[in-house]
Amino acid sequence: SQMRAVELLWQTVKECRARAVAAVAAPVETAATTMLHRIAGGRLGRIRLNEGLIPANLEVAGTATPVMLDDASGGEREQIFLATRLALAEVLAREERQLVVLDDVLTATDTARMARIMRLLEESADKMQIVVLTCHPERYLALEGVEFFDVEQLAMARRATVR
């Protein structure tokens, strides 16, 4: 019947999605963990993703229970999510260049880790287009080969030419 066909189609789509996510999740977890260790050191452990490819927790060697992200500091959570987004783009960029948009993602990150993140962003820019939207452009001045746009000034200029 039609209901059974719809149910079978739904089940098939769910299984295909689960296989696709599983195929991407492991390389993203590995790449994200490597990036996180470059930023913050190895003590934070391995990033584990949920079925939505969102960081779920950290596996730390020598502990049986995963560390929940709520137990990480605000800066560490920022770094975990940044590493995961860059890793996902990197895995997808193997096929074609990807766009990564970051919206004020590093507001609680300390200066030492910010310097390591700058190096990571510069390296990642070879493989992907990175756009950072921020109210703190001074934090990104050390980046090499960056083009800065003041969105407010661009909007004002556009309004002036439209009138």
PDB file of N, CA, C and O in Angstrom, residues 60-137:
ATOM      1  N   VAL A  60      38.658  11.549  27.102  1.00  0.00           N
ATOM      2  CA  VAL A  60      39.980  11.817  27.650  1.00  0.00           C
ATOM      3  C   VAL A  60      40.609  10.489  28.038  1.00  0.00           C
ATOM      4  O   VAL A  60      39.985   9.674  28.731  1.00  0.00           O
ATOM      5  N   ALA A  61      41.837  10.260  27.585  1.00  0.00           N
ATOM      6  CA  ALA A  61      42.538   9.009  27.884  1.00  0.00           C
ATOM      7  C   ALA A  61      42.634   8.809  29.394  1.00  0.00           C
ATOM      8  O   ALA A  61      42.902   9.749  30.139  1.00  0.00           O
ATOM      9  N   GLY A  62      42.401   7.581  29.819  1.00  0.00           N
ATOM     10  CA  GLY A  62      42.517   7.253  31.229  1.00  0.00           C
ATOM     11  C   GLY A  62      41.253   7.490  32.036  1.00  0.00           C
ATOM     12  O   GLY A  62      41.214   7.230  33.229  1.00  0.00           O
ATOM     13  N   THR A  63      40.200   8.023  31.375  1.00  0.00           N
ATOM     14  CA  THR A  63      38.931   8.213  32.077  1.00  0.00           C
ATOM     15  C   THR A  63      37.847   7.404  31.367  1.00  0.00           C
ATOM     16  O   THR A  63      37.811   7.352  30.143  1.00  0.00           O
ATOM     17  N   ALA A  64      36.980   6.784  32.149  1.00  0.00           N
ATOM     18  CA  ALA A  64      35.926   5.942  31.582  1.00  0.00           C
ATOM     19  C   ALA A  64      34.738   6.768  31.107  1.00  0.00           C
ATOM     20  O   ALA A  64      34.059   6.403  30.162  1.00  0.00           O
ATOM     21  N   THR A  65      34.511   7.906  31.747  1.00  0.00           N
ATOM     22  CA  THR A  65      33.350   8.735  31.430  1.00  0.00           C
ATOM     23  C   THR A  65      33.762   9.895  30.543  1.00  0.00           C
ATOM     24  O   THR A  65      34.720  10.608  30.862  1.00  0.00           O
ATOM     25  N   PRO A  66      33.052  10.109  29.436  1.00  0.00           N
ATOM     26  CA  PRO A  66      33.372  11.259  28.585  1.00  0.00           C
ATOM     27  C   PRO A  66      33.163  12.573  29.335  1.00  0.00           C
ATOM     28  O   PRO A  66      32.323  12.661  30.227  1.00  0.00           O
ATOM     29  N   VAL A  67      33.917  13.578  28.964  1.00  0.00           N
ATOM     30  CA  VAL A  67      33.789  14.911  29.563  1.00  0.00           C
ATOM     31  C   VAL A  67      32.743  15.670  28.744  1.00  0.00           C
ATOM     32  O   VAL A  67      32.876  15.804  27.527  1.00  0.00           O
ATOM     33  N   MET A  68      31.732  16.165  29.424  1.00  0.00           N
ATOM     34  CA  MET A  68      30.679  16.912  28.755  1.00  0.00           C
ATOM     35  C   MET A  68      31.189  18.320  28.424  1.00  0.00           C
ATOM     36  O   MET A  68      32.008  18.873  29.155  1.00  0.00           O
ATOM     37  N   LEU A  69      30.703  18.894  27.349  1.00  0.00           N
ATOM     38  CA  LEU A  69      31.168  20.218  26.931  1.00  0.00           C
ATOM     39  C   LEU A  69      30.823  21.293  27.958  1.00  0.00           C
ATOM     40  O   LEU A  69      31.528  22.289  28.063  1.00  0.00           O
ATOM     41  N   ASP A  70      29.763  21.081  28.731  1.00  0.00           N
ATOM     42  CA  ASP A  70      29.410  22.051  29.774  1.00  0.00           C
ATOM     43  C   ASP A  70      30.493  22.166  30.832  1.00  0.00           C
ATOM     44  O   ASP A  70      30.552  23.159  31.555  1.00  0.00           O
ATOM     45  N   ASP A  71      31.349  21.138  30.944  1.00  0.00           N
ATOM     46  CA  ASP A  71      32.422  21.155  31.937  1.00  0.00           C
ATOM     47  C   ASP A  71      33.677  21.873  31.424  1.00  0.00           C
ATOM     48  O   ASP A  71      34.617  22.081  32.178  1.00  0.00           O
ATOM     49  N   ALA A  72      33.688  22.220  30.151  1.00  0.00           N
ATOM     50  CA  ALA A  72      34.818  22.963  29.575  1.00  0.00           C
ATOM     51  C   ALA A  72      34.578  24.456  29.793  1.00  0.00           C
ATOM     52  O   ALA A  72      33.444  24.905  29.948  1.00  0.00           O
ATOM     53  N   SER A  73      35.672  25.226  29.789  1.00  0.00           N
ATOM     54  CA  SER A  73      35.521  26.683  29.934  1.00  0.00           C
ATOM     55  C   SER A  73      34.888  27.248  28.657  1.00  0.00           C
ATOM     56  O   SER A  73      34.833  26.582  27.621  1.00  0.00           O
ATOM     57  N   GLY A  74      34.448  28.499  28.734  1.00  0.00           N
ATOM     58  CA  GLY A  74      33.850  29.143  27.563  1.00  0.00           C
ATOM     59  C   GLY A  74      34.810  29.203  26.389  1.00  0.00           C
ATOM     60  O   GLY A  74      34.436  28.939  25.253  1.00  0.00           O
ATOM     61  N   GLY A  75      36.077  29.525  26.674  1.00  0.00           N
ATOM     62  CA  GLY A  75      37.084  29.578  25.614  1.00  0.00           C
ATOM     63  C   GLY A  75      37.327  28.208  25.010  1.00  0.00           C
ATOM     64  O   GLY A  75      37.460  28.067  23.788  1.00  0.00           O
ATOM     65  N   GLU A  76      37.378  27.173  25.854  1.00  0.00           N
ATOM     66  CA  GLU A  76      37.590  25.811  25.339  1.00  0.00           C
ATOM     67  C   GLU A  76      36.418  25.365  24.469  1.00  0.00           C
ATOM     68  O   GLU A  76      36.627  24.763  23.414  1.00  0.00           O
ATOM     69  N   ARG A  77      35.190  25.702  24.864  1.00  0.00           N
ATOM     70  CA  ARG A  77      34.026  25.348  24.038  1.00  0.00           C
ATOM     71  C   ARG A  77      34.124  26.039  22.679  1.00  0.00           C
ATOM     72  O   ARG A  77      33.872  25.433  21.644  1.00  0.00           O
ATOM     73  N   GLU A  78      34.511  27.326  22.680  1.00  0.00           N
ATOM     74  CA  GLU A  78      34.692  28.049  21.414  1.00  0.00           C
ATOM     75  C   GLU A  78      35.692  27.314  20.529  1.00  0.00           C
ATOM     76  O   GLU A  78      35.467  27.138  19.330  1.00  0.00           O
ATOM     77  N   GLN A  79      36.795  26.916  21.119  1.00  0.00           N
ATOM     78  CA  GLN A  79      37.862  26.260  20.367  1.00  0.00           C
ATOM     79  C   GLN A  79      37.423  24.895  19.851  1.00  0.00           C
ATOM     80  O   GLN A  79      37.781  24.505  18.733  1.00  0.00           O
ATOM     81  N   ILE A  80      36.639  24.171  20.629  1.00  0.00           N
ATOM     82  CA  ILE A  80      36.123  22.863  20.209  1.00  0.00           C
ATOM     83  C   ILE A  80      35.212  23.038  18.988  1.00  0.00           C
ATOM     84  O   ILE A  80      35.332  22.323  18.000  1.00  0.00           O
ATOM     85  N   PHE A  81      34.295  24.003  19.071  1.00  0.00           N
ATOM     86  CA  PHE A  81      33.377  24.227  17.953  1.00  0.00           C
ATOM     87  C   PHE A  81      34.105  24.762  16.721  1.00  0.00           C
ATOM     88  O   PHE A  81      33.804  24.372  15.594  1.00  0.00           O
ATOM     89  N   LEU A  82      35.072  25.655  16.916  1.00  0.00           N
ATOM     90  CA  LEU A  82      35.866  26.162  15.795  1.00  0.00           C
ATOM     91  C   LEU A  82      36.617  25.021  15.117  1.00  0.00           C
ATOM     92  O   LEU A  82      36.580  24.883  13.886  1.00  0.00           O
ATOM     93  N   ALA A  83      37.300  24.205  15.899  1.00  0.00           N
ATOM     94  CA  ALA A  83      38.052  23.081  15.335  1.00  0.00           C
ATOM     95  C   ALA A  83      37.131  22.133  14.568  1.00  0.00           C
ATOM     96  O   ALA A  83      37.477  21.648  13.489  1.00  0.00           O
ATOM     97  N   THR A  84      35.940  21.901  15.099  1.00  0.00           N
ATOM     98  CA  THR A  84      34.986  21.003  14.432  1.00  0.00           C
ATOM     99  C   THR A  84      34.516  21.597  13.112  1.00  0.00           C
ATOM    100  O   THR A  84      34.458  20.897  12.093  1.00  0.00           O
ATOM    101  N   ARG A  85      34.208  22.880  13.094  1.00  0.00           N
ATOM    102  CA  ARG A  85      33.741  23.510  11.848  1.00  0.00           C
ATOM    103  C   ARG A  85      34.843  23.524  10.793  1.00  0.00           C
ATOM    104  O   ARG A  85      34.592  23.233   9.618  1.00  0.00           O
ATOM    105  N   LEU A  86      36.056  23.871  11.206  1.00  0.00           N
ATOM    106  CA  LEU A  86      37.167  23.860  10.248  1.00  0.00           C
ATOM    107  C   LEU A  86      37.441  22.448   9.747  1.00  0.00           C
ATOM    108  O   LEU A  86      37.726  22.244   8.561  1.00  0.00           O
ATOM    109  N   ALA A  87      37.361  21.458  10.635  1.00  0.00           N
ATOM    110  CA  ALA A  87      37.607  20.066  10.234  1.00  0.00           C
ATOM    111  C   ALA A  87      36.539  19.581   9.261  1.00  0.00           C
ATOM    112  O   ALA A  87      36.853  18.905   8.274  1.00  0.00           O
ATOM    113  N   LEU A  88      35.288  19.923   9.511  1.00  0.00           N
ATOM    114  CA  LEU A  88      34.212  19.531   8.598  1.00  0.00           C
ATOM    115  C   LEU A  88      34.440  20.150   7.224  1.00  0.00           C
ATOM    116  O   LEU A  88      34.347  19.467   6.196  1.00  0.00           O
ATOM    117  N   ALA A  89      34.793  21.426   7.187  1.00  0.00           N
ATOM    118  CA  ALA A  89      35.071  22.087   5.910  1.00  0.00           C
ATOM    119  C   ALA A  89      36.282  21.447   5.230  1.00  0.00           C
ATOM    120  O   ALA A  89      36.284  21.261   4.015  1.00  0.00           O
ATOM    121  N   GLU A  90      37.299  21.098   6.021  1.00  0.00           N
ATOM    122  CA  GLU A  90      38.498  20.470   5.460  1.00  0.00           C
ATOM    123  C   GLU A  90      38.171  19.114   4.840  1.00  0.00           C
ATOM    124  O   GLU A  90      38.633  18.801   3.741  1.00  0.00           O
ATOM    125  N   VAL A  91      37.366  18.322   5.524  1.00  0.00           N
ATOM    126  CA  VAL A  91      36.979  17.009   4.987  1.00  0.00           C
ATOM    127  C   VAL A  91      36.162  17.195   3.711  1.00  0.00           C
ATOM    128  O   VAL A  91      36.382  16.506   2.718  1.00  0.00           O
ATOM    129  N   LEU A  92      35.241  18.154   3.715  1.00  0.00           N
ATOM    130  CA  LEU A  92      34.431  18.406   2.521  1.00  0.00           C
ATOM    131  C   LEU A  92      35.250  19.053   1.414  1.00  0.00           C
ATOM    132  O   LEU A  92      34.966  18.868   0.234  1.00  0.00           O
ATOM    133  N   ALA A  93      36.282  19.827   1.776  1.00  0.00           N
ATOM    134  CA  ALA A  93      37.098  20.541   0.793  1.00  0.00           C
ATOM    135  C   ALA A  93      38.009  19.611   0.001  1.00  0.00           C
ATOM    136  O   ALA A  93      38.655  20.041  -0.944  1.00  0.00           O
ATOM    137  N   ARG A  94      38.061  18.351   0.382  1.00  0.00           N
ATOM    138  CA  ARG A  94      38.865  17.406  -0.410  1.00  0.00           C
ATOM    139  C   ARG A  94      38.326  17.311  -1.830  1.00  0.00           C
ATOM    140  O   ARG A  94      39.072  17.064  -2.761  1.00  0.00           O
ATOM    141  N   GLU A  95      37.021  17.520  -1.963  1.00  0.00           N
ATOM    142  CA  GLU A  95      36.384  17.463  -3.279  1.00  0.00           C
ATOM    143  C   GLU A  95      36.408  18.830  -3.977  1.00  0.00           C
ATOM    144  O   GLU A  95      36.667  18.917  -5.151  1.00  0.00           O
ATOM    145  N   GLU A  96      36.074  19.870  -3.239  1.00  0.00           N
ATOM    146  CA  GLU A  96      36.087  21.229  -3.795  1.00  0.00           C
ATOM    147  C   GLU A  96      36.210  22.238  -2.667  1.00  0.00           C
ATOM    148  O   GLU A  96      35.876  21.960  -1.528  1.00  0.00           O
ATOM    149  N   ARG A  97      36.699  23.405  -3.006  1.00  0.00           N
ATOM    150  CA  ARG A  97      36.915  24.474  -2.027  1.00  0.00           C
ATOM    151  C   ARG A  97      35.592  24.813  -1.338  1.00  0.00           C
ATOM    152  O   ARG A  97      34.563  24.936  -1.993  1.00  0.00           O
ATOM    153  N   GLN A  98      35.635  24.981  -0.007  1.00  0.00           N
ATOM    154  CA  GLN A  98      34.438  25.276   0.774  1.00  0.00           C
ATOM    155  C   GLN A  98      34.521  26.675   1.373  1.00  0.00           C
ATOM    156  O   GLN A  98      35.600  27.212   1.567  1.00  0.00           O
ATOM    157  N   LEU A  99      33.364  27.238   1.666  1.00  0.00           N
ATOM    158  CA  LEU A  99      33.258  28.523   2.352  1.00  0.00           C
ATOM    159  C   LEU A  99      32.957  28.245   3.816  1.00  0.00           C
ATOM    160  O   LEU A  99      32.069  27.469   4.145  1.00  0.00           O
ATOM    161  N   VAL A 100      33.723  28.882   4.707  1.00  0.00           N
ATOM    162  CA  VAL A 100      33.482  28.785   6.145  1.00  0.00           C
ATOM    163  C   VAL A 100      33.199  30.194   6.649  1.00  0.00           C
ATOM    164  O   VAL A 100      34.009  31.100   6.445  1.00  0.00           O
ATOM    165  N   VAL A 101      32.037  30.377   7.275  1.00  0.00           N
ATOM    166  CA  VAL A 101      31.670  31.668   7.842  1.00  0.00           C
ATOM    167  C   VAL A 101      31.694  31.527   9.360  1.00  0.00           C
ATOM    168  O   VAL A 101      31.019  30.664   9.919  1.00  0.00           O
ATOM    169  N   LEU A 102      32.493  32.363   9.995  1.00  0.00           N
ATOM    170  CA  LEU A 102      32.624  32.361  11.456  1.00  0.00           C
ATOM    171  C   LEU A 102      32.092  33.682  11.981  1.00  0.00           C
ATOM    172  O   LEU A 102      32.539  34.746  11.553  1.00  0.00           O
ATOM    173  N   ASP A 103      31.156  33.633  12.899  1.00  0.00           N
ATOM    174  CA  ASP A 103      30.519  34.835  13.417  1.00  0.00           C
ATOM    175  C   ASP A 103      30.906  35.037  14.874  1.00  0.00           C
ATOM    176  O   ASP A 103      30.328  34.422  15.768  1.00  0.00           O
ATOM    177  N   ASP A 104      31.917  35.887  15.120  1.00  0.00           N
ATOM    178  CA  ASP A 104      32.416  36.204  16.464  1.00  0.00           C
ATOM    179  C   ASP A 104      32.542  34.954  17.336  1.00  0.00           C
ATOM    180  O   ASP A 104      31.999  34.879  18.428  1.00  0.00           O
ATOM    181  N   VAL A 105      33.282  33.979  16.827  1.00  0.00           N
ATOM    182  CA  VAL A 105      33.389  32.678  17.489  1.00  0.00           C
ATOM    183  C   VAL A 105      34.450  32.639  18.579  1.00  0.00           C
ATOM    184  O   VAL A 105      34.532  31.660  19.302  1.00  0.00           O
ATOM    185  N   LEU A 106      35.270  33.668  18.721  1.00  0.00           N
ATOM    186  CA  LEU A 106      36.409  33.594  19.638  1.00  0.00           C
ATOM    187  C   LEU A 106      36.416  34.729  20.654  1.00  0.00           C
ATOM    188  O   LEU A 106      37.442  35.323  20.933  1.00  0.00           O
ATOM    189  N   THR A 107      35.307  34.992  21.264  1.00  0.00           N
ATOM    190  CA  THR A 107      35.230  36.107  22.202  1.00  0.00           C
ATOM    191  C   THR A 107      35.823  35.780  23.571  1.00  0.00           C
ATOM    192  O   THR A 107      36.196  36.680  24.309  1.00  0.00           O
ATOM    193  N   ALA A 108      35.935  34.496  23.933  1.00  0.00           N
ATOM    194  CA  ALA A 108      36.459  34.123  25.258  1.00  0.00           C
ATOM    195  C   ALA A 108      37.822  33.430  25.173  1.00  0.00           C
ATOM    196  O   ALA A 108      38.296  32.891  26.159  1.00  0.00           O
ATOM    197  N   THR A 109      38.450  33.461  24.014  1.00  0.00           N
ATOM    198  CA  THR A 109      39.733  32.781  23.824  1.00  0.00           C
ATOM    199  C   THR A 109      40.883  33.683  24.245  1.00  0.00           C
ATOM    200  O   THR A 109      40.924  34.856  23.880  1.00  0.00           O
ATOM    201  N   ASP A 110      41.827  33.102  25.000  1.00  0.00           N
ATOM    202  CA  ASP A 110      42.963  33.890  25.494  1.00  0.00           C
ATOM    203  C   ASP A 110      43.968  34.182  24.380  1.00  0.00           C
ATOM    204  O   ASP A 110      43.923  33.600  23.301  1.00  0.00           O
ATOM    205  N   THR A 111      44.890  35.088  24.642  1.00  0.00           N
ATOM    206  CA  THR A 111      45.843  35.587  23.648  1.00  0.00           C
ATOM    207  C   THR A 111      46.748  34.493  23.090  1.00  0.00           C
ATOM    208  O   THR A 111      46.974  34.430  21.877  1.00  0.00           O
ATOM    209  N   ALA A 112      47.271  33.619  23.954  1.00  0.00           N
ATOM    210  CA  ALA A 112      48.187  32.566  23.489  1.00  0.00           C
ATOM    211  C   ALA A 112      47.482  31.615  22.530  1.00  0.00           C
ATOM    212  O   ALA A 112      48.015  31.282  21.465  1.00  0.00           O
ATOM    213  N   ARG A 113      46.279  31.198  22.880  1.00  0.00           N
ATOM    214  CA  ARG A 113      45.533  30.286  21.997  1.00  0.00           C
ATOM    215  C   ARG A 113      45.069  30.999  20.737  1.00  0.00           C
ATOM    216  O   ARG A 113      44.990  30.406  19.681  1.00  0.00           O
ATOM    217  N   MET A 114      44.781  32.292  20.868  1.00  0.00           N
ATOM    218  CA  MET A 114      44.366  33.065  19.693  1.00  0.00           C
ATOM    219  C   MET A 114      45.483  33.085  18.659  1.00  0.00           C
ATOM    220  O   MET A 114      45.226  32.952  17.461  1.00  0.00           O
ATOM    221  N   ALA A 115      46.729  33.195  19.093  1.00  0.00           N
ATOM    222  CA  ALA A 115      47.872  33.188  18.167  1.00  0.00           C
ATOM    223  C   ALA A 115      47.954  31.843  17.434  1.00  0.00           C
ATOM    224  O   ALA A 115      48.212  31.793  16.228  1.00  0.00           O
ATOM    225  N   ARG A 116      47.695  30.748  18.151  1.00  0.00           N
ATOM    226  CA  ARG A 116      47.713  29.417  17.513  1.00  0.00           C
ATOM    227  C   ARG A 116      46.553  29.273  16.530  1.00  0.00           C
ATOM    228  O   ARG A 116      46.696  28.679  15.469  1.00  0.00           O
ATOM    229  N   ILE A 117      45.418  29.861  16.879  1.00  0.00           N
ATOM    230  CA  ILE A 117      44.256  29.811  15.986  1.00  0.00           C
ATOM    231  C   ILE A 117      44.540  30.610  14.720  1.00  0.00           C
ATOM    232  O   ILE A 117      44.148  30.201  13.623  1.00  0.00           O
ATOM    233  N   MET A 118      45.237  31.736  14.839  1.00  0.00           N
ATOM    234  CA  MET A 118      45.583  32.531  13.658  1.00  0.00           C
ATOM    235  C   MET A 118      46.404  31.701  12.670  1.00  0.00           C
ATOM    236  O   MET A 118      46.162  31.731  11.467  1.00  0.00           O
ATOM    237  N   ARG A 119      47.385  30.950  13.189  1.00  0.00           N
ATOM    238  CA  ARG A 119      48.187  30.080  12.310  1.00  0.00           C
ATOM    239  C   ARG A 119      47.303  29.034  11.643  1.00  0.00           C
ATOM    240  O   ARG A 119      47.437  28.754  10.451  1.00  0.00           O
ATOM    241  N   LEU A 120      46.389  28.463  12.400  1.00  0.00           N
ATOM    242  CA  LEU A 120      45.476  27.452  11.876  1.00  0.00           C
ATOM    243  C   LEU A 120      44.580  28.046  10.790  1.00  0.00           C
ATOM    244  O   LEU A 120      44.376  27.424   9.737  1.00  0.00           O
ATOM    245  N   LEU A 121      44.072  29.243  11.008  1.00  0.00           N
ATOM    246  CA  LEU A 121      43.230  29.904  10.004  1.00  0.00           C
ATOM    247  C   LEU A 121      44.024  30.202   8.737  1.00  0.00           C
ATOM    248  O   LEU A 121      43.516  30.020   7.623  1.00  0.00           O
ATOM    249  N   GLU A 122      45.261  30.668   8.891  1.00  0.00           N
ATOM    250  CA  GLU A 122      46.098  30.937   7.718  1.00  0.00           C
ATOM    251  C   GLU A 122      46.327  29.663   6.909  1.00  0.00           C
ATOM    252  O   GLU A 122      46.230  29.672   5.680  1.00  0.00           O
ATOM    253  N   GLU A 123      46.635  28.564   7.582  1.00  0.00           N
ATOM    254  CA  GLU A 123      46.840  27.287   6.886  1.00  0.00           C
ATOM    255  C   GLU A 123      45.550  26.821   6.215  1.00  0.00           C
ATOM    256  O   GLU A 123      45.572  26.340   5.089  1.00  0.00           O
ATOM    257  N   SER A 124      44.430  26.972   6.911  1.00  0.00           N
ATOM    258  CA  SER A 124      43.144  26.526   6.375  1.00  0.00           C
ATOM    259  C   SER A 124      42.723  27.351   5.164  1.00  0.00           C
ATOM    260  O   SER A 124      42.040  26.852   4.274  1.00  0.00           O
ATOM    261  N   ALA A 125      43.137  28.616   5.126  1.00  0.00           N
ATOM    262  CA  ALA A 125      42.761  29.493   4.017  1.00  0.00           C
ATOM    263  C   ALA A 125      43.352  29.021   2.689  1.00  0.00           C
ATOM    264  O   ALA A 125      42.877  29.423   1.629  1.00  0.00           O
ATOM    265  N   ASP A 126      44.364  28.153   2.727  1.00  0.00           N
ATOM    266  CA  ASP A 126      44.890  27.586   1.483  1.00  0.00           C
ATOM    267  C   ASP A 126      43.891  26.634   0.837  1.00  0.00           C
ATOM    268  O   ASP A 126      43.900  26.438  -0.368  1.00  0.00           O
ATOM    269  N   LYS A 127      43.016  26.034   1.659  1.00  0.00           N
ATOM    270  CA  LYS A 127      42.087  25.019   1.170  1.00  0.00           C
ATOM    271  C   LYS A 127      40.639  25.499   1.119  1.00  0.00           C
ATOM    272  O   LYS A 127      39.797  24.852   0.502  1.00  0.00           O
ATOM    273  N   MET A 128      40.333  26.576   1.823  1.00  0.00           N
ATOM    274  CA  MET A 128      38.952  27.040   1.893  1.00  0.00           C
ATOM    275  C   MET A 128      38.894  28.556   2.021  1.00  0.00           C
ATOM    276  O   MET A 128      39.862  29.178   2.429  1.00  0.00           O
ATOM    277  N   GLN A 129      37.759  29.111   1.675  1.00  0.00           N
ATOM    278  CA  GLN A 129      37.508  30.538   1.824  1.00  0.00           C
ATOM    279  C   GLN A 129      36.945  30.762   3.218  1.00  0.00           C
ATOM    280  O   GLN A 129      35.954  30.145   3.589  1.00  0.00           O
ATOM    281  N   ILE A 130      37.575  31.621   4.011  1.00  0.00           N
ATOM    282  CA  ILE A 130      37.132  31.866   5.380  1.00  0.00           C
ATOM    283  C   ILE A 130      36.685  33.310   5.513  1.00  0.00           C
ATOM    284  O   ILE A 130      37.418  34.230   5.167  1.00  0.00           O
ATOM    285  N   VAL A 131      35.458  33.486   6.006  1.00  0.00           N
ATOM    286  CA  VAL A 131      34.909  34.804   6.269  1.00  0.00           C
ATOM    287  C   VAL A 131      34.653  34.886   7.769  1.00  0.00           C
ATOM    288  O   VAL A 131      33.976  34.026   8.331  1.00  0.00           O
ATOM    289  N   VAL A 132      35.224  35.905   8.409  1.00  0.00           N
ATOM    290  CA  VAL A 132      35.027  36.101   9.846  1.00  0.00           C
ATOM    291  C   VAL A 132      34.239  37.389  10.036  1.00  0.00           C
ATOM    292  O   VAL A 132      34.686  38.461   9.639  1.00  0.00           O
ATOM    293  N   LEU A 133      33.060  37.264  10.620  1.00  0.00           N
ATOM    294  CA  LEU A 133      32.252  38.424  10.976  1.00  0.00           C
ATOM    295  C   LEU A 133      32.544  38.713  12.442  1.00  0.00           C
ATOM    296  O   LEU A 133      32.414  37.830  13.283  1.00  0.00           O
ATOM    297  N   THR A 134      32.965  39.946  12.735  1.00  0.00           N
ATOM    298  CA  THR A 134      33.363  40.238  14.108  1.00  0.00           C
ATOM    299  C   THR A 134      33.173  41.710  14.457  1.00  0.00           C
ATOM    300  O   THR A 134      33.259  42.575  13.578  1.00  0.00           O
ATOM    301  N   CYS A 135      32.948  41.938  15.730  1.00  0.00           N
ATOM    302  CA  CYS A 135      32.938  43.298  16.272  1.00  0.00           C
ATOM    303  C   CYS A 135      34.321  43.645  16.817  1.00  0.00           C
ATOM    304  O   CYS A 135      34.522  44.736  17.344  1.00  0.00           O
ATOM    305  N   HIS A 136      35.244  42.700  16.718  1.00  0.00           N
ATOM    306  CA  HIS A 136      36.602  42.875  17.249  1.00  0.00           C
ATOM    307  C   HIS A 136      37.646  42.596  16.160  1.00  0.00           C
ATOM    308  O   HIS A 136      38.448  41.676  16.282  1.00  0.00           O
ATOM    309  N   PRO A 137      37.692  43.403  15.100  1.00  0.00           N
ATOM    310  CA  PRO A 137      38.642  43.139  14.009  1.00  0.00           C
ATOM    311  C   PRO A 137      40.091  43.199  14.459  1.00  0.00           C
ATOM    312  O   PRO A 137      40.956  42.550  13.861  1.00  0.00           O
TER     313      PRO A 137
END
